[in-house]
Coordinates of C-alpha atoms in Angstrom, one line a residue:
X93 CA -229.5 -65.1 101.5
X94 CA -232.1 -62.3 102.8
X95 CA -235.4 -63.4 101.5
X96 CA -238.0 -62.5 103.9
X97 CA -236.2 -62.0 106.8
X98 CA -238.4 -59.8 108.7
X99 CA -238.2 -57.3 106.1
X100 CA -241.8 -57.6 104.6
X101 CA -243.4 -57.5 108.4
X102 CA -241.1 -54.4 108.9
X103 CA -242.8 -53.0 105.9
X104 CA -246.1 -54.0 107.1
X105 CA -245.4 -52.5 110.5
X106 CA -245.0 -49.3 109.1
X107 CA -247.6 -49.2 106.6
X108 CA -250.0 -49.8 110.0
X109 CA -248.7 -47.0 112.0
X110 CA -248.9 -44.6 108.5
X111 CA -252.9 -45.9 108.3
X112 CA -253.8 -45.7 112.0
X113 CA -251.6 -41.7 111.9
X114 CA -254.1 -41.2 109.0
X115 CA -256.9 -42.6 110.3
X116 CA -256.5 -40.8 113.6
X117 CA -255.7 -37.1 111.7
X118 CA -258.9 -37.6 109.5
X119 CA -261.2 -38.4 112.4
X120 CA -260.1 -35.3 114.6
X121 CA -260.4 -32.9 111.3
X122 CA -263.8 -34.2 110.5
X123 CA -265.4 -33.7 114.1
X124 CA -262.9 -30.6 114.1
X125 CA -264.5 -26.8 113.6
X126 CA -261.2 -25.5 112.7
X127 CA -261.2 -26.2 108.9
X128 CA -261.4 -22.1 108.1
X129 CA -260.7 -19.1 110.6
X130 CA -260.4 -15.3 110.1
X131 CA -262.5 -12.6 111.3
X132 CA -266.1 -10.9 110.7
X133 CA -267.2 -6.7 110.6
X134 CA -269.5 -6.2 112.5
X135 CA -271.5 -2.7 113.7
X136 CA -270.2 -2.2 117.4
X137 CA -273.1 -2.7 119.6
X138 CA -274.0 0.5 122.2
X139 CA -272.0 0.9 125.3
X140 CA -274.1 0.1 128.3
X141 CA -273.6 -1.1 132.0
X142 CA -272.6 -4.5 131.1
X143 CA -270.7 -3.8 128.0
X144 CA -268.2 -0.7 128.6
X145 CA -265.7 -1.4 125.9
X146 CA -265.8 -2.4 121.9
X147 CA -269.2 -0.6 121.3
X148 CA -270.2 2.9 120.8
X149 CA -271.4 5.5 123.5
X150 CA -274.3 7.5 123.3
X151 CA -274.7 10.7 125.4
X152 CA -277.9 10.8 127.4
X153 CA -279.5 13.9 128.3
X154 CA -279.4 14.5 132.2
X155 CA -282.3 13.6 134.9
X156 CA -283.2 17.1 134.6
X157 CA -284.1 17.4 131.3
X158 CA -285.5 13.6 131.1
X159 CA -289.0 15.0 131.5
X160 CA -289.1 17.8 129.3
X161 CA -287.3 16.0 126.5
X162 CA -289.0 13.3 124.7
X163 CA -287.3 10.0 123.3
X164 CA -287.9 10.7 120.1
X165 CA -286.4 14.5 119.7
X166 CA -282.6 13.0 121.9
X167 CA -279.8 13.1 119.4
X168 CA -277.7 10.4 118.9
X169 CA -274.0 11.3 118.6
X170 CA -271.1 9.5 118.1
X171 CA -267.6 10.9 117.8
X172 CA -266.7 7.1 116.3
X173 CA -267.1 7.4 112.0
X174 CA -265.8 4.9 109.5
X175 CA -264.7 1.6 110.8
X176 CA -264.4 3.1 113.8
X177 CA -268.1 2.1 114.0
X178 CA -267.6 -1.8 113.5
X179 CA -265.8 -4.0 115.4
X180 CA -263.9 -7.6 114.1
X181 CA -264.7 -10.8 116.1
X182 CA -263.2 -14.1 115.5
X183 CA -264.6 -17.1 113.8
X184 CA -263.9 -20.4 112.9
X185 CA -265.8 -22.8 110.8
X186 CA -265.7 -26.8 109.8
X187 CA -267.7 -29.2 107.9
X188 CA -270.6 -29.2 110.2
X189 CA -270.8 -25.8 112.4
X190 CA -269.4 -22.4 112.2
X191 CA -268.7 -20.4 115.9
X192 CA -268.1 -16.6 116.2
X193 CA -267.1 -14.5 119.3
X194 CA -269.8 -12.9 120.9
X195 CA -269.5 -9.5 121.0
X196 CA -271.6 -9.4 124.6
X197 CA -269.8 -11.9 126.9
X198 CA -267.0 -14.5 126.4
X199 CA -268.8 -17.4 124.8
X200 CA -269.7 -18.4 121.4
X201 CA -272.6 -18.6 118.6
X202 CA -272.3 -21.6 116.7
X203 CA -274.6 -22.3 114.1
X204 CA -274.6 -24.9 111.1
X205 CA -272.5 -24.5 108.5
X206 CA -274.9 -26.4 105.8
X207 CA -277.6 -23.6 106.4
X208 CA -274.8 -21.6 106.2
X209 CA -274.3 -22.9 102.2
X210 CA -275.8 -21.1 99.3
X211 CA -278.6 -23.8 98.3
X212 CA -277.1 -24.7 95.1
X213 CA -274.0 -25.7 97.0
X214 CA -275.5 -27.6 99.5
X215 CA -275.4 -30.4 97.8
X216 CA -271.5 -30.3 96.9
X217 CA -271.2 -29.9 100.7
X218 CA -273.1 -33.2 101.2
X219 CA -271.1 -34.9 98.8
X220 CA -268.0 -33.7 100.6
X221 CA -269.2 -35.1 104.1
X222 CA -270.0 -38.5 102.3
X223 CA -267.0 -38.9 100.9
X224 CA -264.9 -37.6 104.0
X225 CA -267.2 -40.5 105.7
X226 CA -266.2 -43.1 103.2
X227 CA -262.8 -41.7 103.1
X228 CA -262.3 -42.9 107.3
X229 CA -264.5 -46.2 107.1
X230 CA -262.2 -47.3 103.6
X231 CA -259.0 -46.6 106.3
X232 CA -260.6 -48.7 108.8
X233 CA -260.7 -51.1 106.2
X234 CA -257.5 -51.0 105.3
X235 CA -256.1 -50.9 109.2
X236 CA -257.9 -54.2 109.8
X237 CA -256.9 -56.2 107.1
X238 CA -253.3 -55.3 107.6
X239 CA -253.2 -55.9 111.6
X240 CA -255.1 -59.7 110.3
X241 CA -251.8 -59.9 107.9
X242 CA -250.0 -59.3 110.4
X243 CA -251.5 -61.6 113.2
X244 CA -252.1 -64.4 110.7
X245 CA -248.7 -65.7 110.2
X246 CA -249.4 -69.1 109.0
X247 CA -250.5 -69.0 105.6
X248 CA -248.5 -66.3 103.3
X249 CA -250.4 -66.6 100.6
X250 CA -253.5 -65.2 102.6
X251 CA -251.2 -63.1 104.0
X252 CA -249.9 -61.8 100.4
X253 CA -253.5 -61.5 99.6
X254 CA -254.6 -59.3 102.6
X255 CA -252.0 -56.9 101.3
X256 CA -252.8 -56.5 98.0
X257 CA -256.9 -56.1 99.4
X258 CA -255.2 -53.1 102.0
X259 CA -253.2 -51.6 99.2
X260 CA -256.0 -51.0 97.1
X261 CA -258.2 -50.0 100.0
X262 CA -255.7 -47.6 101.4
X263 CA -255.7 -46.2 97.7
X264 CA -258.9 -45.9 96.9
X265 CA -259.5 -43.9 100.4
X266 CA -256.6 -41.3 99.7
X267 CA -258.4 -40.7 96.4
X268 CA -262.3 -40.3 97.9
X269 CA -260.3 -38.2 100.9
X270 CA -258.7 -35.7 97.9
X271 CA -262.1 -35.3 96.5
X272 CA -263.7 -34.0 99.6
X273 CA -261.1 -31.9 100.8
X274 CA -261.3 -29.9 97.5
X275 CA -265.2 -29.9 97.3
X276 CA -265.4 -28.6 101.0
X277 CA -262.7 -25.7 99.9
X278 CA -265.1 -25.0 96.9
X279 CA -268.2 -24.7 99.2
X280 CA -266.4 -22.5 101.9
X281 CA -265.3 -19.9 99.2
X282 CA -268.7 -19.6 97.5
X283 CA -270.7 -19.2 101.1
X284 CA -268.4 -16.3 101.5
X285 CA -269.5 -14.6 99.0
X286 CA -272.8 -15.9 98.9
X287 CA -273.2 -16.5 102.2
X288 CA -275.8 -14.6 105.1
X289 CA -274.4 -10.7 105.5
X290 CA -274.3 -11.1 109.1
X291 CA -271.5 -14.3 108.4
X292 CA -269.7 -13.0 105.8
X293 CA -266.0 -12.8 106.8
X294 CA -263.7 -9.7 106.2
X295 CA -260.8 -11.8 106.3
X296 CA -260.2 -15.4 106.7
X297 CA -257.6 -18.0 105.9
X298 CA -257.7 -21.9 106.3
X299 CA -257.2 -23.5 110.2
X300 CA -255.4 -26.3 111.6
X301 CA -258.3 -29.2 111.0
X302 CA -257.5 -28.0 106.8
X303 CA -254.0 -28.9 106.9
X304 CA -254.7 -31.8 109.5
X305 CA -256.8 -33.3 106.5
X306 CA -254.2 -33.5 103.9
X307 CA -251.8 -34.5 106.6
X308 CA -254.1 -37.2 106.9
X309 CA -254.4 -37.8 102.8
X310 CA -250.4 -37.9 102.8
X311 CA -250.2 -40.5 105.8
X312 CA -252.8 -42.7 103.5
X313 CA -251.1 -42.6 100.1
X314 CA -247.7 -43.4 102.1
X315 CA -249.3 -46.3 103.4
X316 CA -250.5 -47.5 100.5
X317 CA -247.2 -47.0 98.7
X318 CA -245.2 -48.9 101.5
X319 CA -248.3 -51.9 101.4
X320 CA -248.1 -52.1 97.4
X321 CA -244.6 -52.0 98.0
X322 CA -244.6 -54.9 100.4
X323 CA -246.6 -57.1 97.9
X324 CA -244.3 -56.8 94.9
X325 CA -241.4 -56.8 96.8
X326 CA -242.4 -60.3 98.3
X327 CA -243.7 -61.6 94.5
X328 CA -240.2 -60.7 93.0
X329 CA -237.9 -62.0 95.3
X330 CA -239.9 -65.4 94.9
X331 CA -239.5 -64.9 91.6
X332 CA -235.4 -64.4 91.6
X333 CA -234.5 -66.9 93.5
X334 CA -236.3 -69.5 91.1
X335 CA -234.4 -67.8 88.6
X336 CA -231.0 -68.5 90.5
X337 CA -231.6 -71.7 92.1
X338 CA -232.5 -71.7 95.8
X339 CA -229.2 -73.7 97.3
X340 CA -231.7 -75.5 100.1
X341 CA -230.2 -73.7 103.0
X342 CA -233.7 -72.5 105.4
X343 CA -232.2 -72.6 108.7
X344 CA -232.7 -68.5 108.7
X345 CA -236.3 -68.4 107.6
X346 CA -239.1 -68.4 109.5
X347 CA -241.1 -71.6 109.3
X348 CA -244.6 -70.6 106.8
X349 CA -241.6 -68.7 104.7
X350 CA -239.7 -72.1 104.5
X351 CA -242.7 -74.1 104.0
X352 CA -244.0 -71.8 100.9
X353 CA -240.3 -71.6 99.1
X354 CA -240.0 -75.4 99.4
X355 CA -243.6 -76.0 97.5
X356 CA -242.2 -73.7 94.9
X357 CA -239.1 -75.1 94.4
X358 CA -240.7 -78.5 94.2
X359 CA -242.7 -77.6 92.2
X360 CA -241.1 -75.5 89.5
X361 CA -238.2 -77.2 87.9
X362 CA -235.1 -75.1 87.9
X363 CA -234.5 -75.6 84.1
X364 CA -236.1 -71.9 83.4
X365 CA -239.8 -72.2 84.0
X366 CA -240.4 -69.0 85.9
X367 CA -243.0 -67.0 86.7
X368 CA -244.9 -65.3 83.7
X369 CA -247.1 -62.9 86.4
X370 CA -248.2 -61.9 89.8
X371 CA -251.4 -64.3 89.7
X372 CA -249.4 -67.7 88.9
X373 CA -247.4 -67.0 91.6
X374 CA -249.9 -66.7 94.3
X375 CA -252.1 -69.0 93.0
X376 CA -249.8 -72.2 92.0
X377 CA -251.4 -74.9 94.3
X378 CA -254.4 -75.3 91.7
X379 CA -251.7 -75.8 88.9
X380 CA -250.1 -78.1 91.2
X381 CA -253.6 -80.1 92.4
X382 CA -254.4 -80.6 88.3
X383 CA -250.3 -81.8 87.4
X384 CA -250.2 -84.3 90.2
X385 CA -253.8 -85.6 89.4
X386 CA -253.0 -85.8 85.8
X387 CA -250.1 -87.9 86.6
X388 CA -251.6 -90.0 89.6
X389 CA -255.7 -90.1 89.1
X390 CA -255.8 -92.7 91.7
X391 CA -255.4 -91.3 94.5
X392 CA -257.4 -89.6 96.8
X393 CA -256.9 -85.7 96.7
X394 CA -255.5 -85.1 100.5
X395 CA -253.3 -87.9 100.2
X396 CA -251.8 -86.3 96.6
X397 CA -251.5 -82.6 98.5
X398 CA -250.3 -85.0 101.3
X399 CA -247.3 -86.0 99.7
X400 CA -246.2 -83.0 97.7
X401 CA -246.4 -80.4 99.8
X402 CA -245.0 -82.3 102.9
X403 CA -245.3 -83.8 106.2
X404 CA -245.6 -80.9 108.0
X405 CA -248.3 -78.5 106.7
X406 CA -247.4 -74.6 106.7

């Protein structure tokens, strides 16, 4: 018979790799500037001895003529008309700064993306960055209380518990981490056309940290599938053997998984008692305490537990 024979930590296993992949993918997009790229019109700037190319020329009148000719009455010609006159740098923008090329030398101008916002969208934006917050430490969360399920071997009831906690941890992130990806994409498309005039972008599309994120939201909602999974998976088969009969044969199991399938078989009878839900099943050793104190009220509680569950404690 395969009950529990490795299967369930396999499942665990995986469901830790598919939260720390999520964790790890949610963390980089967060801190990440990448979220939104494309590309900003701007008016080219004038050509000059440090800046000979991507700007526009103006003809000077000669040294001759310098002192004859004031400032004010030069002319200012350009051959360059339309959009010849503008020039398109690249930018890219996250959840907490927005960088453009600069059109004068080969680094970039970063400035914060929340005064960035429209005012009335600010606070959207906020709510975004909270939830992408509470999003990661709900993952963390998750991550820990499946690597204590699978350190803490002894006792699978805690263990069956510590999944169920992770499962509904894990979910409860994936949800929170949907929320803010959509409220961040709701912010970004109202600052462009709400935004500053010198930020607006003349075309943009969404970067590597955006799709990063729901990577991230898809590793989490696997995990949490795979945990839940894990759980029922381990309350049903409990629940079929009963059903059957378990023929006594434990050689194959590990020890806590014999331990646990010998106090349910002693305890339920195999006439057709079986389980009715999810909670009896975890929780039969207060059922247990109360039937053997009921039948034996004279002796001491550890020496009642003592005797039924064994001589060997799981």
């Amino acid at each position: 018979m395969e009950l529990l024979k490795g299967l369930p930590l396999r499942r665990t296993f995986l469901a830790v790799v598919l939260n720390l992949l999520a964790l790890t993918l949610s963390t980089t997009a967060l801190l990440g500037s990448y979220w939104c790229t494309g590309t900003q019109k701007v008016p080219k700037p004038l050509c000059g001895k440090s800046k000979a190319s991507q700007c526009v020329g103006v003809p000077m009148p000669s040294d001759a003529d310098t002192s004859n000719v004031s400032s004010e009455d030069t002319v200012h010609y350009s051959w360059e008309t339309g959009d010849d006159r503008f020039a398109f740098r690249y930018f890219h923008t996250g959840m907490w700064l927005s960088c453009e090329e600069s059109m004068e030398g080969p680094e970039e101008k970063c400035r914060s993306f929340i005064e960035l916002s429209p005012p009335a969208e600010r606070g959207i934006l906020w709510l975004s960055l909270g939830s992408e917050m509470l999003y990661i430490s709900l993952l963390l969360i998750s991550f820990i209380l499946l690597m204590v399920e699978i350190l803490h071997t002894g006792n699978p009831v805690c263990g069956m518990k510590l999944n169920a906690f992770a499962a509904v941890s894990s979910v409860l992130s994936g949800l929170l981490g949907m929320v803010a990806h959509m409220m961040y994409t709701q912010v970004f498309q109202a600052t462009v056309n709400l935004g500053p005039e010198d930020w607006r972008p003349h075309t943009w599309d969404y970067g590597w940290a955006f799709y990063m994120a729901w990577a991230s939201f898809t590793c989490c909602m696997a995990s949490a599938v795979t945990t839940l999974n894990t759980y029922t998976k381990t309350i049903l088969e409990f629940k079929r053997n009963h059903i059957k009969g378990y023929n006594g044969t434990l050689k194959d199991h590990p020890q806590h998984h014999q331990c646990f399938i010998q106090q349910i078989s002693s305890y339920y009878e195999p006439k057709g008692k079986v389980f009715h839900s999810v909670s009896e099943g975890v929780d039969f050793y207060t059922d247990l305490q109360q039937k053997i104190l009921q039948r034996e009220p004279e002796l001491d509680l550890d020496e009642v537990l003592g005797q039924t569950i064994g001589e060997d404690r799981c």
